[in-house]
Amino acid sequence: MSVGTSNVPGGRVPAPRHGDATGLGIDPDELPDGLVVADEHGLVVCFNAAASRITLTAPGDALGQRLEKALPLEDLEGRRWWQLTDPYGGLAIRVGQPERNLLLPGGREVLVSARYVRAEPTGPVRRVVVSLRDTEARRRTERSHAELIATVAHELRSPLTSVKGFTATLLAKWERFTDDQKRLMLETVDADADRVTRLIAELLDISRIDSGRLEVRRQPVDIAAAVGRHIQAYVAAGQPADRFLLRVEQPLPALWADPDKVDQVLSNLIENAVRHGEGTVTIDITATTSPREGEGEHAATSVTVSDEGPGIPEESMNRVFTRFWRGSKRGGTGLGLYIVKGIVEAHGGTITVGRAPGGGAEFRFTLPVATPAYLA
């Protein structure tokens, strides 16, 4: 048990019961964050399981100890935190401390916030309630953001260097080049400008997905025609027509979705199958059960894109839709499938990855029929 009683000068002060520690009838050990409570004498009367895990201190070693001894914290400049803040003897108008990074013994960082509980606004402190959080989750987020910035900066550098080099060369030596040479350099500049535009669009998409602000403007979408356009574009670019197999199960339900974002999903999945897969790229479009409950047996459209290549290793399946996953062949930012998943889920759909019957990779996404934007 992480809550008990403690002996204090002047008599025995009962610690709060588990239910009283939160005011909601919840056992403190059920809380996800560390909870440490000290009474009016500064003695620890509650030290829950999360606090024990974060501080590596057993509850039995903390209960009944003075707060500064049970929870010896220092700020990032090495000053002892409880002596610095003095919750019991400091200003009577203070109500607590905002969350900040402090150090445990050994230099481990922890996020700490405190609340000073008083019976009356300027009265003596009756309890100090301390919340503890591990910083690992925040550090992972910060590392992910830093990696994203580094990846995008690296990917931007190459096309921008090319654009700068060719434009500077053309401006300085325009008369020395033939029309064909000028055209080749300008086509390269145009392609690199498109690449920069795509990278910026990916970055904006990730920002919207992470903040939950990805907007979906629903319109009628002919998913079979959309897939057909992508196949025709690949054939026009030199891919053999017999490399693609499109199978459409009729009838399909009327699909209301964002056509531009559906195109983005299809483009990414088909491009992955063409670039990283082998053999025939098969696209199956079928009516299926909606991923949302209570919407009927055929209230959704499912699209499956599969190839006959080596496929995705089993141990990598759970990382396919994470940031920066690139598979066996390097190249690109590794953000495409992360964005695809965000787009599909913004539509209320689902996406999965598995092994195709031919041995390659198989991506399957399902979009609910939904309603048009002006009726939603």
Short mmCIF file of N, CA, C and O in Angstrom, two decimals, residues 96-215:
data_model
loop_
_atom_site.label_atom_id
_atom_site.label_comp_id
_atom_site.label_asym_id
_atom_site.label_seq_id
_atom_site.Cartn_x
_atom_site.Cartn_y
_atom_site.Cartn_z
N GLY A 96 1.17 27.39 -5.58
CA GLY A 96 1.86 26.21 -6.12
C GLY A 96 2.99 26.59 -7.02
O GLY A 96 3.44 27.74 -7.05
N GLN A 97 3.48 25.59 -7.77
CA GLN A 97 4.57 25.78 -8.71
C GLN A 97 4.16 25.21 -10.07
O GLN A 97 3.65 24.08 -10.14
N PRO A 98 4.35 25.96 -11.16
CA PRO A 98 4.02 25.43 -12.48
C PRO A 98 4.99 24.31 -12.86
O PRO A 98 6.07 24.17 -12.28
N GLU A 99 4.58 23.52 -13.85
CA GLU A 99 5.40 22.38 -14.27
C GLU A 99 6.74 22.86 -14.82
O GLU A 99 6.81 23.80 -15.61
N ARG A 100 7.80 22.15 -14.40
CA ARG A 100 9.13 22.48 -14.90
C ARG A 100 10.02 21.25 -14.80
O ARG A 100 9.70 20.30 -14.08
N ASN A 101 11.14 21.28 -15.50
CA ASN A 101 12.10 20.17 -15.45
C ASN A 101 12.98 20.31 -14.22
O ASN A 101 13.60 21.36 -14.00
N LEU A 102 13.02 19.25 -13.42
CA LEU A 102 13.91 19.19 -12.27
C LEU A 102 14.70 17.90 -12.33
O LEU A 102 14.42 17.01 -13.14
N LEU A 103 15.71 17.79 -11.46
CA LEU A 103 16.61 16.64 -11.48
C LEU A 103 16.45 15.80 -10.23
O LEU A 103 16.42 16.33 -9.11
N LEU A 104 16.36 14.49 -10.41
CA LEU A 104 16.40 13.54 -9.32
C LEU A 104 17.86 13.18 -9.05
O LEU A 104 18.73 13.48 -9.87
N PRO A 105 18.15 12.53 -7.92
CA PRO A 105 19.52 12.06 -7.69
C PRO A 105 20.00 11.19 -8.85
O PRO A 105 19.26 10.36 -9.36
N GLY A 106 21.21 11.44 -9.29
CA GLY A 106 21.73 10.72 -10.45
C GLY A 106 21.59 11.52 -11.73
O GLY A 106 22.07 11.10 -12.79
N GLY A 107 20.89 12.67 -11.65
CA GLY A 107 20.78 13.53 -12.82
C GLY A 107 19.62 13.23 -13.74
O GLY A 107 19.51 13.83 -14.81
N ARG A 108 18.71 12.31 -13.36
CA ARG A 108 17.56 12.02 -14.22
C ARG A 108 16.55 13.16 -14.15
O ARG A 108 16.20 13.62 -13.07
N GLU A 109 16.08 13.58 -15.33
CA GLU A 109 15.11 14.67 -15.40
C GLU A 109 13.70 14.15 -15.16
O GLU A 109 13.34 13.05 -15.58
N VAL A 110 12.90 14.98 -14.50
CA VAL A 110 11.50 14.66 -14.27
C VAL A 110 10.71 15.96 -14.33
O VAL A 110 11.23 17.03 -13.98
N LEU A 111 9.48 15.87 -14.83
CA LEU A 111 8.61 17.04 -14.89
C LEU A 111 7.82 17.13 -13.59
O LEU A 111 7.12 16.18 -13.21
N VAL A 112 7.91 18.27 -12.91
CA VAL A 112 7.32 18.42 -11.58
C VAL A 112 6.43 19.64 -11.54
O VAL A 112 6.79 20.71 -12.03
N SER A 113 5.24 19.47 -10.97
CA SER A 113 4.38 20.61 -10.65
C SER A 113 3.85 20.39 -9.24
O SER A 113 3.75 19.24 -8.78
N ALA A 114 3.53 21.47 -8.54
CA ALA A 114 3.10 21.35 -7.15
C ALA A 114 1.92 22.28 -6.88
O ALA A 114 1.78 23.35 -7.49
N ARG A 115 1.08 21.85 -5.96
CA ARG A 115 -0.08 22.63 -5.53
C ARG A 115 -0.03 22.77 -4.01
O ARG A 115 0.15 21.77 -3.29
N TYR A 116 -0.16 24.02 -3.51
CA TYR A 116 -0.17 24.25 -2.08
C TYR A 116 -1.62 24.41 -1.64
O TYR A 116 -2.32 25.32 -2.07
N VAL A 117 -2.08 23.51 -0.80
CA VAL A 117 -3.47 23.51 -0.36
C VAL A 117 -3.57 24.22 0.99
O VAL A 117 -2.90 23.83 1.96
N ARG A 118 -4.39 25.25 1.04
CA ARG A 118 -4.58 26.04 2.27
C ARG A 118 -6.06 26.00 2.66
O ARG A 118 -6.94 25.99 1.79
N ALA A 119 -6.34 26.03 3.94
CA ALA A 119 -7.73 26.06 4.40
C ALA A 119 -8.38 27.39 4.08
O ALA A 119 -9.59 27.48 3.87
N GLU A 120 -7.58 28.46 4.03
CA GLU A 120 -8.06 29.78 3.65
C GLU A 120 -6.99 30.43 2.81
O GLU A 120 -5.83 30.01 2.84
N PRO A 121 -7.34 31.45 2.00
CA PRO A 121 -6.42 31.98 0.98
C PRO A 121 -5.01 32.27 1.46
O PRO A 121 -4.04 31.95 0.78
N THR A 122 -4.84 32.90 2.60
CA THR A 122 -3.48 33.24 3.06
C THR A 122 -3.10 32.47 4.32
O THR A 122 -2.16 32.85 5.01
N GLY A 123 -3.82 31.41 4.61
CA GLY A 123 -3.54 30.61 5.79
C GLY A 123 -2.34 29.70 5.58
O GLY A 123 -1.73 29.66 4.51
N PRO A 124 -1.98 28.93 6.61
CA PRO A 124 -0.84 28.02 6.49
C PRO A 124 -1.14 26.88 5.52
O PRO A 124 -2.30 26.53 5.29
N VAL A 125 -0.09 26.33 4.95
CA VAL A 125 -0.22 25.22 4.00
C VAL A 125 -0.64 23.97 4.76
O VAL A 125 0.02 23.57 5.73
N ARG A 126 -1.75 23.35 4.33
CA ARG A 126 -2.22 22.13 4.96
C ARG A 126 -1.68 20.88 4.25
O ARG A 126 -1.47 19.86 4.87
N ARG A 127 -1.51 21.00 2.93
CA ARG A 127 -0.96 19.88 2.14
C ARG A 127 -0.17 20.44 0.97
O ARG A 127 -0.51 21.49 0.41
N VAL A 128 0.86 19.73 0.60
CA VAL A 128 1.58 20.00 -0.65
C VAL A 128 1.35 18.78 -1.55
O VAL A 128 1.71 17.66 -1.18
N VAL A 129 0.74 19.02 -2.69
CA VAL A 129 0.44 17.94 -3.63
C VAL A 129 1.38 18.09 -4.83
O VAL A 129 1.38 19.13 -5.49
N VAL A 130 2.17 17.06 -5.08
CA VAL A 130 3.20 17.11 -6.11
C VAL A 130 2.86 16.10 -7.20
O VAL A 130 2.54 14.94 -6.92
N SER A 131 2.92 16.57 -8.45
CA SER A 131 2.71 15.69 -9.61
C SER A 131 4.04 15.48 -10.31
O SER A 131 4.79 16.44 -10.54
N LEU A 132 4.33 14.22 -10.65
CA LEU A 132 5.58 13.86 -11.32
C LEU A 132 5.28 13.20 -12.65
O LEU A 132 4.37 12.38 -12.75
N ARG A 133 6.04 13.56 -13.66
CA ARG A 133 5.93 12.91 -14.97
C ARG A 133 7.31 12.56 -15.48
O ARG A 133 8.25 13.35 -15.35
N ASP A 134 7.39 11.39 -16.10
CA ASP A 134 8.64 11.00 -16.75
C ASP A 134 8.81 11.84 -18.00
O ASP A 134 7.84 12.15 -18.70
N THR A 135 10.03 12.23 -18.31
CA THR A 135 10.29 13.07 -19.49
C THR A 135 10.54 12.26 -20.75
O THR A 135 10.74 12.85 -21.82
N GLU A 136 10.52 10.93 -20.68
CA GLU A 136 10.91 10.12 -21.84
C GLU A 136 9.97 10.36 -23.02
O GLU A 136 10.42 10.47 -24.17
N ALA A 137 8.65 10.41 -22.77
CA ALA A 137 7.70 10.63 -23.87
C ALA A 137 7.95 11.97 -24.54
O ALA A 137 7.94 12.08 -25.77
N ARG A 138 8.20 13.01 -23.74
CA ARG A 138 8.48 14.32 -24.31
C ARG A 138 9.79 14.30 -25.09
O ARG A 138 9.90 14.91 -26.15
N ARG A 139 10.78 13.58 -24.56
CA ARG A 139 12.06 13.51 -25.26
C ARG A 139 11.90 12.80 -26.61
O ARG A 139 12.52 13.18 -27.59
N ARG A 140 11.06 11.75 -26.63
CA ARG A 140 10.82 11.06 -27.90
C ARG A 140 10.19 12.00 -28.91
O ARG A 140 10.54 12.00 -30.09
N THR A 141 9.23 12.81 -28.45
CA THR A 141 8.59 13.78 -29.34
C THR A 141 9.59 14.81 -29.84
O THR A 141 9.61 15.15 -31.03
N GLU A 142 10.44 15.29 -28.94
CA GLU A 142 11.44 16.28 -29.34
C GLU A 142 12.44 15.68 -30.33
O GLU A 142 12.84 16.33 -31.29
N ARG A 143 12.83 14.40 -30.09
CA ARG A 143 13.76 13.75 -31.02
C ARG A 143 13.09 13.57 -32.38
O ARG A 143 13.74 13.74 -33.42
N SER A 144 11.80 13.21 -32.36
CA SER A 144 11.08 13.04 -33.62
C SER A 144 11.00 14.34 -34.39
O SER A 144 11.21 14.37 -35.61
N HIS A 145 10.73 15.45 -33.69
CA HIS A 145 10.67 16.75 -34.35
C HIS A 145 12.04 17.14 -34.90
O HIS A 145 12.14 17.67 -36.02
N ALA A 146 13.09 16.88 -34.11
CA ALA A 146 14.44 17.22 -34.57
C ALA A 146 14.81 16.39 -35.80
O ALA A 146 15.42 16.90 -36.75
N GLU A 147 14.44 15.11 -35.78
CA GLU A 147 14.72 14.25 -36.92
C GLU A 147 13.95 14.70 -38.15
O GLU A 147 14.46 14.66 -39.27
N LEU A 148 12.70 15.14 -37.94
CA LEU A 148 11.90 15.63 -39.05
C LEU A 148 12.55 16.86 -39.68
O LEU A 148 12.67 16.97 -40.91
N ILE A 149 12.98 17.80 -38.85
CA ILE A 149 13.62 19.01 -39.36
C ILE A 149 14.90 18.66 -40.12
O ILE A 149 15.16 19.18 -41.21
N ALA A 150 15.71 17.75 -39.55
CA ALA A 150 16.96 17.37 -40.20
C ALA A 150 16.70 16.68 -41.53
O ALA A 150 17.40 16.93 -42.52
N THR A 151 15.68 15.81 -41.56
CA THR A 151 15.37 15.08 -42.80
C THR A 151 14.90 16.03 -43.89
O THR A 151 15.36 15.97 -45.03
N VAL A 152 13.96 16.92 -43.53
CA VAL A 152 13.44 17.85 -44.52
C VAL A 152 14.54 18.81 -44.99
O VAL A 152 14.64 19.11 -46.19
N ALA A 153 15.37 19.28 -44.06
CA ALA A 153 16.47 20.18 -44.45
C ALA A 153 17.41 19.48 -45.43
O ALA A 153 17.86 20.08 -46.42
N HIS A 154 17.71 18.21 -45.15
CA HIS A 154 18.58 17.45 -46.05
C HIS A 154 17.94 17.26 -47.43
O HIS A 154 18.61 17.42 -48.46
N GLU A 155 16.65 16.93 -47.44
CA GLU A 155 15.96 16.71 -48.71
C GLU A 155 15.80 18.01 -49.50
O GLU A 155 15.79 17.99 -50.73
N LEU A 156 15.68 19.14 -48.81
CA LEU A 156 15.55 20.42 -49.50
C LEU A 156 16.88 20.90 -50.08
O LEU A 156 16.91 21.57 -51.11
N ARG A 157 17.96 20.53 -49.41
CA ARG A 157 19.26 21.05 -49.83
C ARG A 157 19.62 20.63 -51.25
O ARG A 157 20.10 21.44 -52.05
N SER A 158 19.35 19.36 -51.59
CA SER A 158 19.76 18.85 -52.90
C SER A 158 19.05 19.56 -54.05
O SER A 158 19.71 20.09 -54.96
N PRO A 159 17.70 19.63 -54.07
CA PRO A 159 17.05 20.33 -55.19
C PRO A 159 17.36 21.82 -55.22
O PRO A 159 17.49 22.41 -56.30
N LEU A 160 17.46 22.46 -54.06
CA LEU A 160 17.75 23.89 -54.04
C LEU A 160 19.15 24.17 -54.56
O LEU A 160 19.38 25.17 -55.25
N THR A 161 20.10 23.28 -54.24
CA THR A 161 21.46 23.43 -54.78
C THR A 161 21.45 23.31 -56.29
O THR A 161 22.12 24.07 -57.00
N SER A 162 20.66 22.34 -56.79
CA SER A 162 20.54 22.15 -58.23
C SER A 162 19.91 23.37 -58.89
O SER A 162 20.40 23.87 -59.93
N VAL A 163 18.82 23.87 -58.31
CA VAL A 163 18.15 25.04 -58.88
C VAL A 163 19.09 26.24 -58.92
O VAL A 163 19.20 26.95 -59.92
N LYS A 164 19.78 26.48 -57.81
CA LYS A 164 20.71 27.60 -57.73
C LYS A 164 21.84 27.44 -58.75
O LYS A 164 22.20 28.40 -59.46
N GLY A 165 22.39 26.24 -58.86
CA GLY A 165 23.51 26.02 -59.78
C GLY A 165 23.12 26.23 -61.24
O GLY A 165 23.83 26.92 -61.98
N PHE A 166 21.99 25.64 -61.65
CA PHE A 166 21.58 25.77 -63.05
C PHE A 166 21.18 27.20 -63.40
O PHE A 166 21.49 27.70 -64.48
N THR A 167 20.43 27.86 -62.51
CA THR A 167 20.00 29.23 -62.82
C THR A 167 21.21 30.17 -62.87
O THR A 167 21.28 31.05 -63.75
N ALA A 168 22.15 30.01 -61.95
CA ALA A 168 23.36 30.84 -61.97
C ALA A 168 24.16 30.61 -63.25
O ALA A 168 24.68 31.56 -63.86
N THR A 169 24.26 29.34 -63.66
CA THR A 169 25.00 29.01 -64.89
C THR A 169 24.32 29.61 -66.11
O THR A 169 24.97 30.19 -66.99
N LEU A 170 22.99 29.50 -66.19
CA LEU A 170 22.26 30.04 -67.33
C LEU A 170 22.37 31.56 -67.40
O LEU A 170 22.54 32.15 -68.48
N LEU A 171 22.29 32.22 -66.24
CA LEU A 171 22.39 33.68 -66.23
C LEU A 171 23.78 34.16 -66.64
O LEU A 171 23.92 35.18 -67.32
N ALA A 172 24.79 33.41 -66.23
CA ALA A 172 26.16 33.84 -66.51
C ALA A 172 26.62 33.49 -67.92
O ALA A 172 27.44 34.21 -68.51
N LYS A 173 26.09 32.38 -68.47
CA LYS A 173 26.62 31.89 -69.74
C LYS A 173 25.50 31.54 -70.73
O LYS A 173 25.58 30.56 -71.46
N TRP A 174 24.45 32.32 -70.72
CA TRP A 174 23.28 32.02 -71.54
C TRP A 174 23.64 31.82 -73.01
O TRP A 174 23.18 30.87 -73.65
N GLU A 175 24.46 32.66 -73.56
CA GLU A 175 24.76 32.62 -74.99
C GLU A 175 25.62 31.42 -75.38
O GLU A 175 25.69 31.07 -76.57
N ARG A 176 26.26 30.78 -74.44
CA ARG A 176 27.16 29.69 -74.76
C ARG A 176 26.44 28.34 -74.93
O ARG A 176 27.03 27.38 -75.40
N PHE A 177 25.17 28.28 -74.50
CA PHE A 177 24.45 27.01 -74.53
C PHE A 177 23.53 26.94 -75.74
O PHE A 177 22.96 27.95 -76.19
N THR A 178 23.37 25.72 -76.23
CA THR A 178 22.40 25.50 -77.30
C THR A 178 20.99 25.47 -76.71
O THR A 178 20.81 25.36 -75.49
N ASP A 179 19.99 25.53 -77.58
CA ASP A 179 18.61 25.49 -77.11
C ASP A 179 18.32 24.17 -76.38
O ASP A 179 17.59 24.16 -75.38
N ASP A 180 18.87 23.07 -76.87
CA ASP A 180 18.64 21.78 -76.22
C ASP A 180 19.25 21.75 -74.82
O ASP A 180 18.66 21.20 -73.88
N GLN A 181 20.44 22.33 -74.68
CA GLN A 181 21.08 22.37 -73.36
C GLN A 181 20.27 23.25 -72.40
O GLN A 181 20.10 22.91 -71.22
N LYS A 182 19.80 24.39 -72.91
CA LYS A 182 18.98 25.26 -72.07
C LYS A 182 17.70 24.55 -71.63
O LYS A 182 17.28 24.64 -70.47
N ARG A 183 17.07 23.87 -72.57
CA ARG A 183 15.84 23.15 -72.25
C ARG A 183 16.09 22.09 -71.17
O ARG A 183 15.30 21.94 -70.22
N LEU A 184 17.19 21.32 -71.31
CA LEU A 184 17.52 20.28 -70.33
C LEU A 184 17.70 20.87 -68.94
O LEU A 184 17.18 20.35 -67.94
N MET A 185 18.43 21.98 -68.85
CA MET A 185 18.67 22.60 -67.54
C MET A 185 17.38 23.17 -66.95
O MET A 185 17.13 23.05 -65.75
N LEU A 186 16.55 23.78 -67.79
CA LEU A 186 15.29 24.33 -67.29
C LEU A 186 14.33 23.23 -66.87
O LEU A 186 13.58 23.39 -65.89
N GLU A 187 14.33 22.10 -67.58
CA GLU A 187 13.49 20.97 -67.17
C GLU A 187 13.96 20.42 -65.83
O GLU A 187 13.13 20.01 -64.99
N THR A 188 15.28 20.40 -65.61
CA THR A 188 15.80 19.94 -64.32
C THR A 188 15.39 20.89 -63.20
O THR A 188 15.00 20.46 -62.11
N VAL A 189 15.49 22.20 -63.49
CA VAL A 189 15.06 23.19 -62.50
C VAL A 189 13.58 23.02 -62.18
O VAL A 189 13.15 23.07 -61.01
N ASP A 190 12.77 22.80 -63.21
CA ASP A 190 11.33 22.62 -63.02
C ASP A 190 11.04 21.38 -62.16
O ASP A 190 10.20 21.43 -61.26
N ALA A 191 11.73 20.28 -62.45
CA ALA A 191 11.52 19.05 -61.67
C ALA A 191 11.94 19.23 -60.22
O ALA A 191 11.27 18.77 -59.30
N ASP A 192 13.07 19.94 -60.01
CA ASP A 192 13.52 20.16 -58.63
C ASP A 192 12.59 21.11 -57.88
O ASP A 192 12.38 20.96 -56.67
N ALA A 193 12.00 22.08 -58.59
CA ALA A 193 11.03 22.96 -57.95
C ALA A 193 9.79 22.17 -57.53
O ALA A 193 9.23 22.41 -56.44
N ASP A 194 9.36 21.22 -58.37
CA ASP A 194 8.23 20.36 -58.00
C ASP A 194 8.57 19.53 -56.76
O ASP A 194 7.72 19.32 -55.89
N ARG A 195 9.82 19.06 -56.70
CA ARG A 195 10.24 18.26 -55.54
C ARG A 195 10.19 19.08 -54.26
O ARG A 195 9.73 18.60 -53.22
N VAL A 196 10.65 20.34 -54.33
CA VAL A 196 10.59 21.22 -53.16
C VAL A 196 9.14 21.45 -52.75
O VAL A 196 8.80 21.42 -51.56
N THR A 197 8.28 21.67 -53.74
CA THR A 197 6.85 21.88 -53.45
C THR A 197 6.25 20.67 -52.75
O THR A 197 5.48 20.82 -51.79
N ARG A 198 6.60 19.46 -53.22
CA ARG A 198 6.08 18.24 -52.58
C ARG A 198 6.56 18.12 -51.14
O ARG A 198 5.81 17.73 -50.25
N LEU A 199 7.83 18.45 -50.90
CA LEU A 199 8.38 18.36 -49.54
C LEU A 199 7.67 19.33 -48.61
O LEU A 199 7.33 18.98 -47.47
N ILE A 200 7.43 20.54 -49.09
CA ILE A 200 6.72 21.52 -48.25
C ILE A 200 5.29 21.06 -47.98
O ILE A 200 4.78 21.18 -46.87
N ALA A 201 4.64 20.48 -49.00
CA ALA A 201 3.28 19.96 -48.82
C ALA A 201 3.27 18.83 -47.80
O ALA A 201 2.36 18.75 -46.96
N GLU A 202 4.27 17.95 -47.86
CA GLU A 202 4.37 16.86 -46.87
C GLU A 202 4.52 17.43 -45.46
O GLU A 202 3.90 16.95 -44.51
N LEU A 203 5.36 18.44 -45.32
CA LEU A 203 5.59 19.03 -44.01
C LEU A 203 4.30 19.66 -43.47
O LEU A 203 3.98 19.51 -42.28
N LEU A 204 3.56 20.34 -44.33
CA LEU A 204 2.28 20.93 -43.90
C LEU A 204 1.27 19.85 -43.53
O LEU A 204 0.53 19.98 -42.55
N ASP A 205 1.24 18.76 -44.32
CA ASP A 205 0.34 17.65 -44.01
C ASP A 205 0.65 17.06 -42.65
O ASP A 205 -0.26 16.77 -41.85
N ILE A 206 1.92 16.85 -42.36
CA ILE A 206 2.31 16.26 -41.07
C ILE A 206 1.91 17.19 -39.93
O ILE A 206 1.40 16.75 -38.89
N SER A 207 2.11 18.50 -40.13
CA SER A 207 1.73 19.46 -39.09
C SER A 207 0.23 19.38 -38.82
O SER A 207 -0.20 19.37 -37.66
N ARG A 208 -0.57 19.29 -39.88
CA ARG A 208 -2.03 19.23 -39.70
C ARG A 208 -2.45 17.90 -39.08
O ARG A 208 -3.38 17.87 -38.26
N ILE A 209 -1.82 16.81 -39.49
CA ILE A 209 -2.16 15.49 -38.93
C ILE A 209 -1.84 15.45 -37.45
O ILE A 209 -2.65 15.01 -36.62
N ASP A 210 -0.64 15.92 -37.08
CA ASP A 210 -0.22 15.87 -35.68
C ASP A 210 -1.08 16.74 -34.78
O ASP A 210 -1.28 16.44 -33.61
N SER A 211 -1.60 17.84 -35.34
CA SER A 211 -2.41 18.75 -34.53
C SER A 211 -3.90 18.47 -34.66
O SER A 211 -4.72 19.17 -34.05
N GLY A 212 -4.27 17.45 -35.47
CA GLY A 212 -5.68 17.11 -35.66
C GLY A 212 -6.44 18.13 -36.48
O GLY A 212 -7.66 18.24 -36.37
N ARG A 213 -5.74 18.88 -37.34
CA ARG A 213 -6.39 19.94 -38.12
C ARG A 213 -6.43 19.62 -39.61
O ARG A 213 -6.61 20.53 -40.43
N LEU A 214 -6.28 18.36 -39.98
CA LEU A 214 -6.34 17.99 -41.39
C LEU A 214 -7.79 18.06 -41.86
O LEU A 214 -8.64 17.30 -41.39
N GLU A 215 -8.08 18.96 -42.78
CA GLU A 215 -9.45 19.16 -43.23
C GLU A 215 -9.78 18.21 -44.37
O GLU A 215 -8.96 17.95 -45.25
#
